[in-house]
PDB file of C-alpha atoms in Angstrom:
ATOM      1  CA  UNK A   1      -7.293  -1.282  24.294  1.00 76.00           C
ATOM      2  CA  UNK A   2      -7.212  -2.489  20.657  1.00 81.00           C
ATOM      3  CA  UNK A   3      -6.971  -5.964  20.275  1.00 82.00           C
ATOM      4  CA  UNK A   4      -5.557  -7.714  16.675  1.00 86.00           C
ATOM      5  CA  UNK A   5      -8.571  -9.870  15.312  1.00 82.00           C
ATOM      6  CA  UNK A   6      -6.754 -11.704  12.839  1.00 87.00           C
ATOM      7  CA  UNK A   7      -3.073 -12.998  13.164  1.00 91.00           C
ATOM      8  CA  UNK A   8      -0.393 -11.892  10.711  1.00 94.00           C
ATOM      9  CA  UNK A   9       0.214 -14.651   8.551  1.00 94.00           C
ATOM     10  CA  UNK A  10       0.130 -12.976   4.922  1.00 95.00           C
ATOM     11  CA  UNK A  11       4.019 -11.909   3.807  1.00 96.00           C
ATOM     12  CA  UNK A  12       4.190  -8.768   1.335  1.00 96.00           C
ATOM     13  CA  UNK A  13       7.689  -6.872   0.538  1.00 97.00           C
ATOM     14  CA  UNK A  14       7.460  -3.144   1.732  1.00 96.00           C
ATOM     15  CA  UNK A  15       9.252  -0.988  -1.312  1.00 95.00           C
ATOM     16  CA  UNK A  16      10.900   1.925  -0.105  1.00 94.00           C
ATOM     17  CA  UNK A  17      10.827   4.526  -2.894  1.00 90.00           C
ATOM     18  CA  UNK A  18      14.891   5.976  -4.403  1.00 90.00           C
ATOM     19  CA  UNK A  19      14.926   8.660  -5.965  1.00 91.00           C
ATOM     20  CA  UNK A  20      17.465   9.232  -8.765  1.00 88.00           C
ATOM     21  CA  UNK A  21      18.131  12.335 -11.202  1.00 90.00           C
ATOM     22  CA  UNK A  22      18.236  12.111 -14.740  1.00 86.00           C
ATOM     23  CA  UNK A  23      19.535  15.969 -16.546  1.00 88.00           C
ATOM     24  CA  UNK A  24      19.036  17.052 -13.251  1.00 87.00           C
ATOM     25  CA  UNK A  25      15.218  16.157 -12.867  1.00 91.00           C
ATOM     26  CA  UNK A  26      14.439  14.100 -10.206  1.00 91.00           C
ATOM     27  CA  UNK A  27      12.001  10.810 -10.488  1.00 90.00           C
ATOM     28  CA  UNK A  28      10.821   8.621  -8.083  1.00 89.00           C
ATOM     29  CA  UNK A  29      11.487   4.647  -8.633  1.00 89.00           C
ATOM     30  CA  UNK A  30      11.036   1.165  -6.701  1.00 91.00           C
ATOM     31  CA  UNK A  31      13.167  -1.631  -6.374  1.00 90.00           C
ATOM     32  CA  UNK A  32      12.438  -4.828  -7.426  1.00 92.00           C
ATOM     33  CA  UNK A  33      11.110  -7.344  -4.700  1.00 91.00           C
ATOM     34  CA  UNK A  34      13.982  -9.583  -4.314  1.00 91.00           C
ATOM     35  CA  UNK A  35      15.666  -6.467  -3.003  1.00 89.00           C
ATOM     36  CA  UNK A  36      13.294  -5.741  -0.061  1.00 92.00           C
ATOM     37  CA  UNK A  37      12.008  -6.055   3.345  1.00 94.00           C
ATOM     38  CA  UNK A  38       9.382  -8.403   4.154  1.00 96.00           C
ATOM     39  CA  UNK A  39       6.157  -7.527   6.410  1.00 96.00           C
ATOM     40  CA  UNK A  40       3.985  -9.698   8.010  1.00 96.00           C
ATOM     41  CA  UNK A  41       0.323  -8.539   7.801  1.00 96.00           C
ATOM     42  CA  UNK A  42      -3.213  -9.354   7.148  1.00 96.00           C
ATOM     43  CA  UNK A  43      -4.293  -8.327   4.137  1.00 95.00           C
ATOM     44  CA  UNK A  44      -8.504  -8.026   2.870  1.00 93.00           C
ATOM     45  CA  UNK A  45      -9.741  -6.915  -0.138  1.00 89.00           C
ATOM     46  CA  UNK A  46     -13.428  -5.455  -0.783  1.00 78.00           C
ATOM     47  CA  UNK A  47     -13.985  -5.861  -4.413  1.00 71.00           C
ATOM     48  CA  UNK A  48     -12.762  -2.367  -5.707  1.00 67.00           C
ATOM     49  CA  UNK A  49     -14.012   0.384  -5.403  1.00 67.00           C
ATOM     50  CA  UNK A  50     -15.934   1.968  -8.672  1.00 65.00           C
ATOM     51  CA  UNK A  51     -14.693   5.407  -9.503  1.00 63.00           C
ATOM     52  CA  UNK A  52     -16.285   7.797 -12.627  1.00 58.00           C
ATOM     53  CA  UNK A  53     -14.842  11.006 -13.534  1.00 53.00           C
ATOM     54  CA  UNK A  54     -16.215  13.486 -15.263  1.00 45.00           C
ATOM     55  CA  UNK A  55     -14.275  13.459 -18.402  1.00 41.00           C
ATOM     56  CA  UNK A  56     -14.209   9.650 -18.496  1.00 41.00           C
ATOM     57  CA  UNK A  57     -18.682   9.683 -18.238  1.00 41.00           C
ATOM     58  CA  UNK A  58     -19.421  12.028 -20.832  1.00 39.00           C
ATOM     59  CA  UNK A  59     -17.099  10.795 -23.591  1.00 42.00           C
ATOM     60  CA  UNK A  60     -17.388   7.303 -23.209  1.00 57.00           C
ATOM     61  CA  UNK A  61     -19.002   6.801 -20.282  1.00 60.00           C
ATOM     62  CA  UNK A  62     -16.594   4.473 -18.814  1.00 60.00           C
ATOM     63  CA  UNK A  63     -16.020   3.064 -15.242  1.00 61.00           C
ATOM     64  CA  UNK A  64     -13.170   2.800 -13.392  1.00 66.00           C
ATOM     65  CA  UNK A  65     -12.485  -0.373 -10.793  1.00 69.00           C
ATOM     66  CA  UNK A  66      -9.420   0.684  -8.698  1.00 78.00           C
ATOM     67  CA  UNK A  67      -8.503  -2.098  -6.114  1.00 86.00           C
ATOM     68  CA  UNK A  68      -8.493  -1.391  -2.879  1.00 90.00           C
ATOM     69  CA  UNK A  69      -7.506  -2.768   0.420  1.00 93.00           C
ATOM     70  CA  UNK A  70      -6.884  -2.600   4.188  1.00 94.00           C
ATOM     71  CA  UNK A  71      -3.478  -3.744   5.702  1.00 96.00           C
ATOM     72  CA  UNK A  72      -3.142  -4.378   8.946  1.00 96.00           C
ATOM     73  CA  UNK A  73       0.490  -5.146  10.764  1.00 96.00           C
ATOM     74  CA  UNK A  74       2.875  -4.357  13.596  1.00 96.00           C
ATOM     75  CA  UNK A  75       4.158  -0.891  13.957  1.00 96.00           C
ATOM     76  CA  UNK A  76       6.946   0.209  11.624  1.00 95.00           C
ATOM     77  CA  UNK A  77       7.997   3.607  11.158  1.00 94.00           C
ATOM     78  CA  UNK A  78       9.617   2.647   7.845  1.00 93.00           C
ATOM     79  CA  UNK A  79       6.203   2.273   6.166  1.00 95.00           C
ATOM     80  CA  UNK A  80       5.105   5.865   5.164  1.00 94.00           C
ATOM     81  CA  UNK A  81       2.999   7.224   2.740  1.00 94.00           C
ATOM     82  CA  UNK A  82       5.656   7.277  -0.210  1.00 92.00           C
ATOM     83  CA  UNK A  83       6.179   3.359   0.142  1.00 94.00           C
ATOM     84  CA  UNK A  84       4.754   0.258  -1.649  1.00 94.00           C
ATOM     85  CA  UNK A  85       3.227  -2.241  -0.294  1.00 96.00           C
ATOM     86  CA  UNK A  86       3.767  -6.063  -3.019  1.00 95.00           C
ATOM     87  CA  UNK A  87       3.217  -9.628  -3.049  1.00 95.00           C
ATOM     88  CA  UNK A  88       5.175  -9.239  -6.366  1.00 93.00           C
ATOM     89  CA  UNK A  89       6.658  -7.199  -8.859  1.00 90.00           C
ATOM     90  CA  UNK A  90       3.357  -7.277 -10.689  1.00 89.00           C
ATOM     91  CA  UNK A  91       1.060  -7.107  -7.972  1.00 91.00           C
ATOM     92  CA  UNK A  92       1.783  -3.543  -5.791  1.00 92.00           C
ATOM     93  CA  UNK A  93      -0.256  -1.814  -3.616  1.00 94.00           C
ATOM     94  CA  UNK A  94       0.689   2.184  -3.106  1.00 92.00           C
ATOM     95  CA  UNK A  95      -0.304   3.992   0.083  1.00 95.00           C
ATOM     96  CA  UNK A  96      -3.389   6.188   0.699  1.00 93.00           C
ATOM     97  CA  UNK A  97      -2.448   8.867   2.871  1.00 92.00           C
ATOM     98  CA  UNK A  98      -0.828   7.941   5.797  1.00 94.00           C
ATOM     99  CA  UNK A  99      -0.398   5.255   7.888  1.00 96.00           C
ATOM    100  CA  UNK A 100      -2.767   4.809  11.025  1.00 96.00           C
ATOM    101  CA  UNK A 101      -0.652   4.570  14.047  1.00 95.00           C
ATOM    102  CA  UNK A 102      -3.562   2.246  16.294  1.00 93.00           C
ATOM    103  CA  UNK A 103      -4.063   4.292  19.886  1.00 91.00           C
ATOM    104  CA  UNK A 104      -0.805   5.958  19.444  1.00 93.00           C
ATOM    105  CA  UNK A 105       0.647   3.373  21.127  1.00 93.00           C
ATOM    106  CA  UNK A 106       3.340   2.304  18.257  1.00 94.00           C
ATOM    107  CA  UNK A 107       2.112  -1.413  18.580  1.00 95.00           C
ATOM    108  CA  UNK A 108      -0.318  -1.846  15.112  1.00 95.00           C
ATOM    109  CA  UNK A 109      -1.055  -0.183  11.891  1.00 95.00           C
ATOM    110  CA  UNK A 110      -3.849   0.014   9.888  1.00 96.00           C
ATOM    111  CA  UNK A 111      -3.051   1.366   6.357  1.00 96.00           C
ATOM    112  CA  UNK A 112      -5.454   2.003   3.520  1.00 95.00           C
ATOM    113  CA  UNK A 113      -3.764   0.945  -0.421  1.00 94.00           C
ATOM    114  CA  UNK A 114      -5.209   0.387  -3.375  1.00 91.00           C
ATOM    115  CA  UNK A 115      -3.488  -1.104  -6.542  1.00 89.00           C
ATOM    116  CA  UNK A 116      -0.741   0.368  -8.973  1.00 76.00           C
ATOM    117  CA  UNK A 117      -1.840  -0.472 -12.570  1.00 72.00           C
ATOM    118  CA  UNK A 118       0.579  -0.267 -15.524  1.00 56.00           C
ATOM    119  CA  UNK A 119       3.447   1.677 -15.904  1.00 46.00           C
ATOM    120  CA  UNK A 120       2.177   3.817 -12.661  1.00 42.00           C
TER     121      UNK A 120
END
């Protein structure tokens, strides 16, 4: 049986994703945080993770440091891979992939996020 190693004592909002159509094209948008849920979680951080891409190496040969995470918190099947994860409005977290549901036993999650920078 899995057992929780560190208690949940770190609060982030959990933005659920609206979508609204403009001329009939759809786009995807987030509420601010005052408008949200709150989660309890533990939250750790690893330093980033260093990505290159191709185009990015042999033009300028720049790095990129995306910021990455684990979350860990008590089963909710309103987090899914379309939501945000924020401490703030300036400081959001998107998704990767989906969700672990812990043993299948809908008592933890583990989910994997890394950070949303600019206008993303």
């Amino acid at each position: 049986m899995y057992k929780i190693k560190e208690p949940y004592t770190t609060a982030m909002y959990l933005l659920k994703h609206v979508i609204t159509r403009s001329m009939g094209v759809p786009s995807k948008t987030f509420p601010k945080c005052k408008d949200a849920s709150i989660i309890n979680c533990s939250f750790k951080t690893y330093g980033g993770t260093v990505t290159t891409t191709s185009n990015e190496k042999d033009v300028n040969g720049l790095l990129a440091v995306v910021d990455t995470a684990n979350v860990e918190t008590w089963y909710n099947p309103d987090i899914t891979s379309d939501c945000r994860l924020a401490f703030d409005d300036d400081n959001q977290y998107e998704i990767i992939g989906a969700p672990e549901n812990v043993s299948m036993r809908n008592k933890t999650m583990k989910i994997k996020v890394k950070k949303v920078m600019g206008n993303a």
